[in-house]
Amino acid sequence: MCELTRVELSFATQRARYIKVVNTADVASDWWSIAEFTVYN
């Protein structure tokens, strides 16, 4: 069974053109995906 987890992050306001998301898990067999990605200005 798949366990869904919601992660919400906040950062100081910055000017940027791109956002890079990187999985830093130390277990290669764990897969992950992003179902929704929202950026607010």
N, CA, C and O atoms as a CHARMM CRD file, in Angstrom:
* protein
*
  164
    1    1 MET  N      0.84200  -1.18100   0.00000 PROA 1      0.00000
    2    1 MET  CA     0.00000   0.00000   0.00000 PROA 1      0.00000
    3    1 MET  C      0.88600   1.24200   0.00000 PROA 1      0.00000
    4    1 MET  O      1.91700   1.28300   0.67200 PROA 1      0.00000
    5    2 CYS  N      0.48600   2.22000  -0.73700 PROA 2      0.00000
    6    2 CYS  CA     1.24100   3.46000  -0.84800 PROA 2      0.00000
    7    2 CYS  C      0.81800   4.44100   0.24200 PROA 2      0.00000
    8    2 CYS  O     -0.37200   4.68400   0.43900 PROA 2      0.00000
    9    3 GLU  N      1.78400   4.99400   0.93700 PROA 3      0.00000
   10    3 GLU  CA     1.50200   5.99100   1.97300 PROA 3      0.00000
   11    3 GLU  C      1.75300   7.38000   1.39200 PROA 3      0.00000
   12    3 GLU  O      2.85700   7.67500   0.93500 PROA 3      0.00000
   13    4 LEU  N      0.73800   8.22200   1.40900 PROA 4      0.00000
   14    4 LEU  CA     0.86200   9.57500   0.87200 PROA 4      0.00000
   15    4 LEU  C      1.31900  10.52300   1.97000 PROA 4      0.00000
   16    4 LEU  O      0.81000  10.47800   3.09100 PROA 4      0.00000
   17    5 THR  N      2.25700  11.36100   1.65300 PROA 5      0.00000
   18    5 THR  CA     2.78300  12.33400   2.60300 PROA 5      0.00000
   19    5 THR  C      2.77500  13.70800   1.95800 PROA 5      0.00000
   20    5 THR  O      3.22100  13.87000   0.82200 PROA 5      0.00000
   21    6 ARG  N      2.27300  14.68200   2.67100 PROA 6      0.00000
   22    6 ARG  CA     2.28700  16.05600   2.17300 PROA 6      0.00000
   23    6 ARG  C      3.44600  16.79600   2.82500 PROA 6      0.00000
   24    6 ARG  O      3.61900  16.75800   4.04400 PROA 6      0.00000
   25    7 VAL  N      4.22300  17.46000   2.00900 PROA 7      0.00000
   26    7 VAL  CA     5.35800  18.23700   2.49600 PROA 7      0.00000
   27    7 VAL  C      5.14000  19.67300   2.06400 PROA 7      0.00000
   28    7 VAL  O      4.90800  19.94600   0.88600 PROA 7      0.00000
   29    8 GLU  N      5.21500  20.58800   3.01500 PROA 8      0.00000
   30    8 GLU  CA     5.04700  22.00200   2.71600 PROA 8      0.00000
   31    8 GLU  C      6.27800  22.75100   3.20000 PROA 8      0.00000
   32    8 GLU  O      6.65200  22.64800   4.36900 PROA 8      0.00000
   33    9 LEU  N      6.90600  23.50100   2.30900 PROA 9      0.00000
   34    9 LEU  CA     8.13400  24.21900   2.63000 PROA 9      0.00000
   35    9 LEU  C      7.94500  25.70700   2.39200 PROA 9      0.00000
   36    9 LEU  O      7.21300  26.11700   1.49200 PROA 9      0.00000
   37   10 SER  N      8.61100  26.50500   3.20500 PROA 10     0.00000
   38   10 SER  CA     8.58600  27.94900   3.03400 PROA 10     0.00000
   39   10 SER  C     10.01700  28.46600   2.95800 PROA 10     0.00000
   40   10 SER  O     10.89700  27.99400   3.67700 PROA 10     0.00000
   41   11 PHE  N     10.23800  29.43400   2.08500 PROA 11     0.00000
   42   11 PHE  CA    11.55900  30.02900   1.90000 PROA 11     0.00000
   43   11 PHE  C     11.41500  31.54200   1.84500 PROA 11     0.00000
   44   11 PHE  O     10.33400  32.06400   1.57500 PROA 11     0.00000
   45   12 ALA  N     12.49100  32.22600   2.09800 PROA 12     0.00000
   46   12 ALA  CA    12.49500  33.67600   1.93500 PROA 12     0.00000
   47   12 ALA  C     12.27600  34.00600   0.45900 PROA 12     0.00000
   48   12 ALA  O     12.69200  33.24600  -0.41500 PROA 12     0.00000
   49   13 THR  N     11.63100  35.12300   0.18100 PROA 13     0.00000
   50   13 THR  CA    11.36400  35.54000  -1.19100 PROA 13     0.00000
   51   13 THR  C     12.66100  35.76000  -1.95400 PROA 13     0.00000
   52   13 THR  O     13.58900  36.40400  -1.46300 PROA 13     0.00000
   53   14 GLN  N     12.70800  35.20600  -3.17500 PROA 14     0.00000
   54   14 GLN  CA    13.87600  35.34900  -4.03900 PROA 14     0.00000
   55   14 GLN  C     13.40700  35.49300  -5.48000 PROA 14     0.00000
   56   14 GLN  O     12.32600  35.03000  -5.84400 PROA 14     0.00000
   57   15 ARG  N     14.22500  36.13400  -6.28600 PROA 15     0.00000
   58   15 ARG  CA    13.95800  36.19400  -7.71800 PROA 15     0.00000
   59   15 ARG  C     14.61200  34.98600  -8.35800 PROA 15     0.00000
   60   15 ARG  O     15.79600  34.72600  -8.14400 PROA 15     0.00000
   61   16 ALA  N     13.84300  34.24800  -9.14300 PROA 16     0.00000
   62   16 ALA  CA    14.38500  33.06600  -9.80300 PROA 16     0.00000
   63   16 ALA  C     13.57400  32.75400 -11.05000 PROA 16     0.00000
   64   16 ALA  O     12.39200  33.08400 -11.14400 PROA 16     0.00000
   65   17 ARG  N     14.22400  32.12100 -11.99000 PROA 17     0.00000
   66   17 ARG  CA    13.54100  31.70300 -13.20600 PROA 17     0.00000
   67   17 ARG  C     13.15500  30.23000 -13.12900 PROA 17     0.00000
   68   17 ARG  O     12.13800  29.82700 -13.69200 PROA 17     0.00000
   69   18 TYR  N     13.94900  29.43300 -12.44400 PROA 18     0.00000
   70   18 TYR  CA    13.72300  27.99000 -12.36100 PROA 18     0.00000
   71   18 TYR  C     13.76900  27.53500 -10.90800 PROA 18     0.00000
   72   18 TYR  O     14.36100  28.19000 -10.05000 PROA 18     0.00000
   73   19 ILE  N     13.13000  26.39500 -10.65400 PROA 19     0.00000
   74   19 ILE  CA    13.18600  25.72600  -9.35300 PROA 19     0.00000
   75   19 ILE  C     13.62300  24.29100  -9.60900 PROA 19     0.00000
   76   19 ILE  O     13.03300  23.59400 -10.43400 PROA 19     0.00000
   77   20 LYS  N     14.63700  23.86100  -8.91400 PROA 20     0.00000
   78   20 LYS  CA    15.14200  22.49700  -9.06700 PROA 20     0.00000
   79   20 LYS  C     14.77200  21.68800  -7.83100 PROA 20     0.00000
   80   20 LYS  O     15.05000  22.10300  -6.70600 PROA 20     0.00000
   81   21 VAL  N     14.14600  20.53900  -8.03800 PROA 21     0.00000
   82   21 VAL  CA    13.76600  19.63900  -6.94900 PROA 21     0.00000
   83   21 VAL  C     14.63000  18.39700  -7.06600 PROA 21     0.00000
   84   21 VAL  O     14.67200  17.76300  -8.12100 PROA 21     0.00000
   85   22 VAL  N     15.32600  18.04300  -5.98100 PROA 22     0.00000
   86   22 VAL  CA    16.25500  16.91300  -5.99500 PROA 22     0.00000
   87   22 VAL  C     15.91400  15.95700  -4.86000 PROA 22     0.00000
   88   22 VAL  O     15.72000  16.38500  -3.72200 PROA 22     0.00000
   89   23 ASN  N     15.84100  14.67400  -5.16200 PROA 23     0.00000
   90   23 ASN  CA    15.64200  13.64800  -4.14400 PROA 23     0.00000
   91   23 ASN  C     16.99600  13.32000  -3.52900 PROA 23     0.00000
   92   23 ASN  O     17.90500  12.88300  -4.23500 PROA 23     0.00000
   93   24 THR  N     17.14000  13.52200  -2.23500 PROA 24     0.00000
   94   24 THR  CA    18.41200  13.26000  -1.55900 PROA 24     0.00000
   95   24 THR  C     18.34700  12.02000  -0.66600 PROA 24     0.00000
   96   24 THR  O     19.16800  11.86600   0.23700 PROA 24     0.00000
   97   25 ALA  N     17.38400  11.14400  -0.91100 PROA 25     0.00000
   98   25 ALA  CA    17.26700   9.91500  -0.11800 PROA 25     0.00000
   99   25 ALA  C     18.50000   9.04500  -0.31800 PROA 25     0.00000
  100   25 ALA  O     19.08500   9.02200  -1.40100 PROA 25     0.00000
  101   26 ASP  N     18.88700   8.33400   0.72600 PROA 26     0.00000
  102   26 ASP  CA    20.08300   7.50100   0.64700 PROA 26     0.00000
  103   26 ASP  C     19.78900   6.05400   0.24800 PROA 26     0.00000
  104   26 ASP  O     20.69200   5.21700   0.24300 PROA 26     0.00000
  105   27 VAL  N     18.53100   5.75700  -0.08600 PROA 27     0.00000
  106   27 VAL  CA    18.16000   4.40300  -0.48600 PROA 27     0.00000
  107   27 VAL  C     17.69700   4.44000  -1.94000 PROA 27     0.00000
  108   27 VAL  O     16.66000   5.02800  -2.24500 PROA 27     0.00000
  109   28 ALA  N     18.44600   3.82500  -2.82400 PROA 28     0.00000
  110   28 ALA  CA    18.15600   3.87200  -4.25800 PROA 28     0.00000
  111   28 ALA  C     16.84400   3.18300  -4.61600 PROA 28     0.00000
  112   28 ALA  O     16.23600   3.51600  -5.63300 PROA 28     0.00000
  113   29 SER  N     16.39400   2.22700  -3.79800 PROA 29     0.00000
  114   29 SER  CA    15.17600   1.49000  -4.13200 PROA 29     0.00000
  115   29 SER  C     13.89800   2.26700  -3.81100 PROA 29     0.00000
  116   29 SER  O     12.81800   1.86700  -4.24500 PROA 29     0.00000
  117   30 ASP  N     13.99400   3.35700  -3.06900 PROA 30     0.00000
  118   30 ASP  CA    12.80400   4.16100  -2.76000 PROA 30     0.00000
  119   30 ASP  C     12.52600   5.12000  -3.90300 PROA 30     0.00000
  120   30 ASP  O     13.36600   5.96000  -4.22500 PROA 30     0.00000
  121   31 TRP  N     11.36200   5.00600  -4.51800 PROA 31     0.00000
  122   31 TRP  CA    11.00100   5.90900  -5.59200 PROA 31     0.00000
  123   31 TRP  C     10.10300   6.99500  -5.01600 PROA 31     0.00000
  124   31 TRP  O      9.53200   6.83900  -3.93700 PROA 31     0.00000
  125   32 TRP  N      9.98900   8.07600  -5.73800 PROA 32     0.00000
  126   32 TRP  CA     9.12700   9.16900  -5.30900 PROA 32     0.00000
  127   32 TRP  C      8.62200   9.91000  -6.53000 PROA 32     0.00000
  128   32 TRP  O      9.18300   9.80600  -7.62100 PROA 32     0.00000
  129   33 SER  N      7.55400  10.65800  -6.32700 PROA 33     0.00000
  130   33 SER  CA     7.00100  11.44600  -7.41800 PROA 33     0.00000
  131   33 SER  C      6.36700  12.70000  -6.82900 PROA 33     0.00000
  132   33 SER  O      6.13100  12.78800  -5.62400 PROA 33     0.00000
  133   34 ILE  N      6.10100  13.64900  -7.68600 PROA 34     0.00000
  134   34 ILE  CA     5.44100  14.88300  -7.27400 PROA 34     0.00000
  135   34 ILE  C      4.09500  14.92600  -7.97700 PROA 34     0.00000
  136   34 ILE  O      4.03200  14.94800  -9.20600 PROA 34     0.00000
  137   35 ALA  N      3.02400  14.93800  -7.20500 PROA 35     0.00000
  138   35 ALA  CA     1.68100  14.97400  -7.77700 PROA 35     0.00000
  139   35 ALA  C      1.22300  16.41000  -8.01700 PROA 35     0.00000
  140   35 ALA  O      0.43900  16.67400  -8.92900 PROA 35     0.00000
  141   36 GLU  N      1.70900  17.32700  -7.20200 PROA 36     0.00000
  142   36 GLU  CA     1.31200  18.72800  -7.33800 PROA 36     0.00000
  143   36 GLU  C      2.45200  19.60600  -6.84700 PROA 36     0.00000
  144   36 GLU  O      3.08100  19.30500  -5.83300 PROA 36     0.00000
  145   37 PHE  N      2.71800  20.68000  -7.55800 PROA 37     0.00000
  146   37 PHE  CA     3.80400  21.58000  -7.20700 PROA 37     0.00000
  147   37 PHE  C      3.30400  23.00300  -7.44900 PROA 37     0.00000
  148   37 PHE  O      3.06900  23.39900  -8.59000 PROA 37     0.00000
  149   38 THR  N      3.14500  23.75600  -6.38400 PROA 38     0.00000
  150   38 THR  CA     2.60400  25.11500  -6.49300 PROA 38     0.00000
  151   38 THR  C      3.61300  26.11700  -5.94600 PROA 38     0.00000
  152   38 THR  O      4.18500  25.91700  -4.87500 PROA 38     0.00000
  153   39 VAL  N      3.82200  27.18900  -6.68800 PROA 39     0.00000
  154   39 VAL  CA     4.72200  28.26200  -6.26000 PROA 39     0.00000
  155   39 VAL  C      3.91100  29.54700  -6.22700 PROA 39     0.00000
  156   39 VAL  O      3.23300  29.89700  -7.19400 PROA 39     0.00000
  157   40 TYR  N      3.99100  30.23800  -5.10400 PROA 40     0.00000
  158   40 TYR  CA     3.28400  31.49600  -4.94900 PROA 40     0.00000
  159   40 TYR  C      4.26600  32.65100  -4.96100 PROA 40     0.00000
  160   40 TYR  O      5.36700  32.55300  -4.41900 PROA 40     0.00000
  161   41 ASN  N      3.86700  33.71900  -5.57000 PROA 41     0.00000
  162   41 ASN  CA     4.70100  34.92200  -5.64300 PROA 41     0.00000
  163   41 ASN  C      4.32800  35.86400  -4.51900 PROA 41     0.00000
  164   41 ASN  O      4.91100  36.94100  -4.39600 PROA 41     0.00000
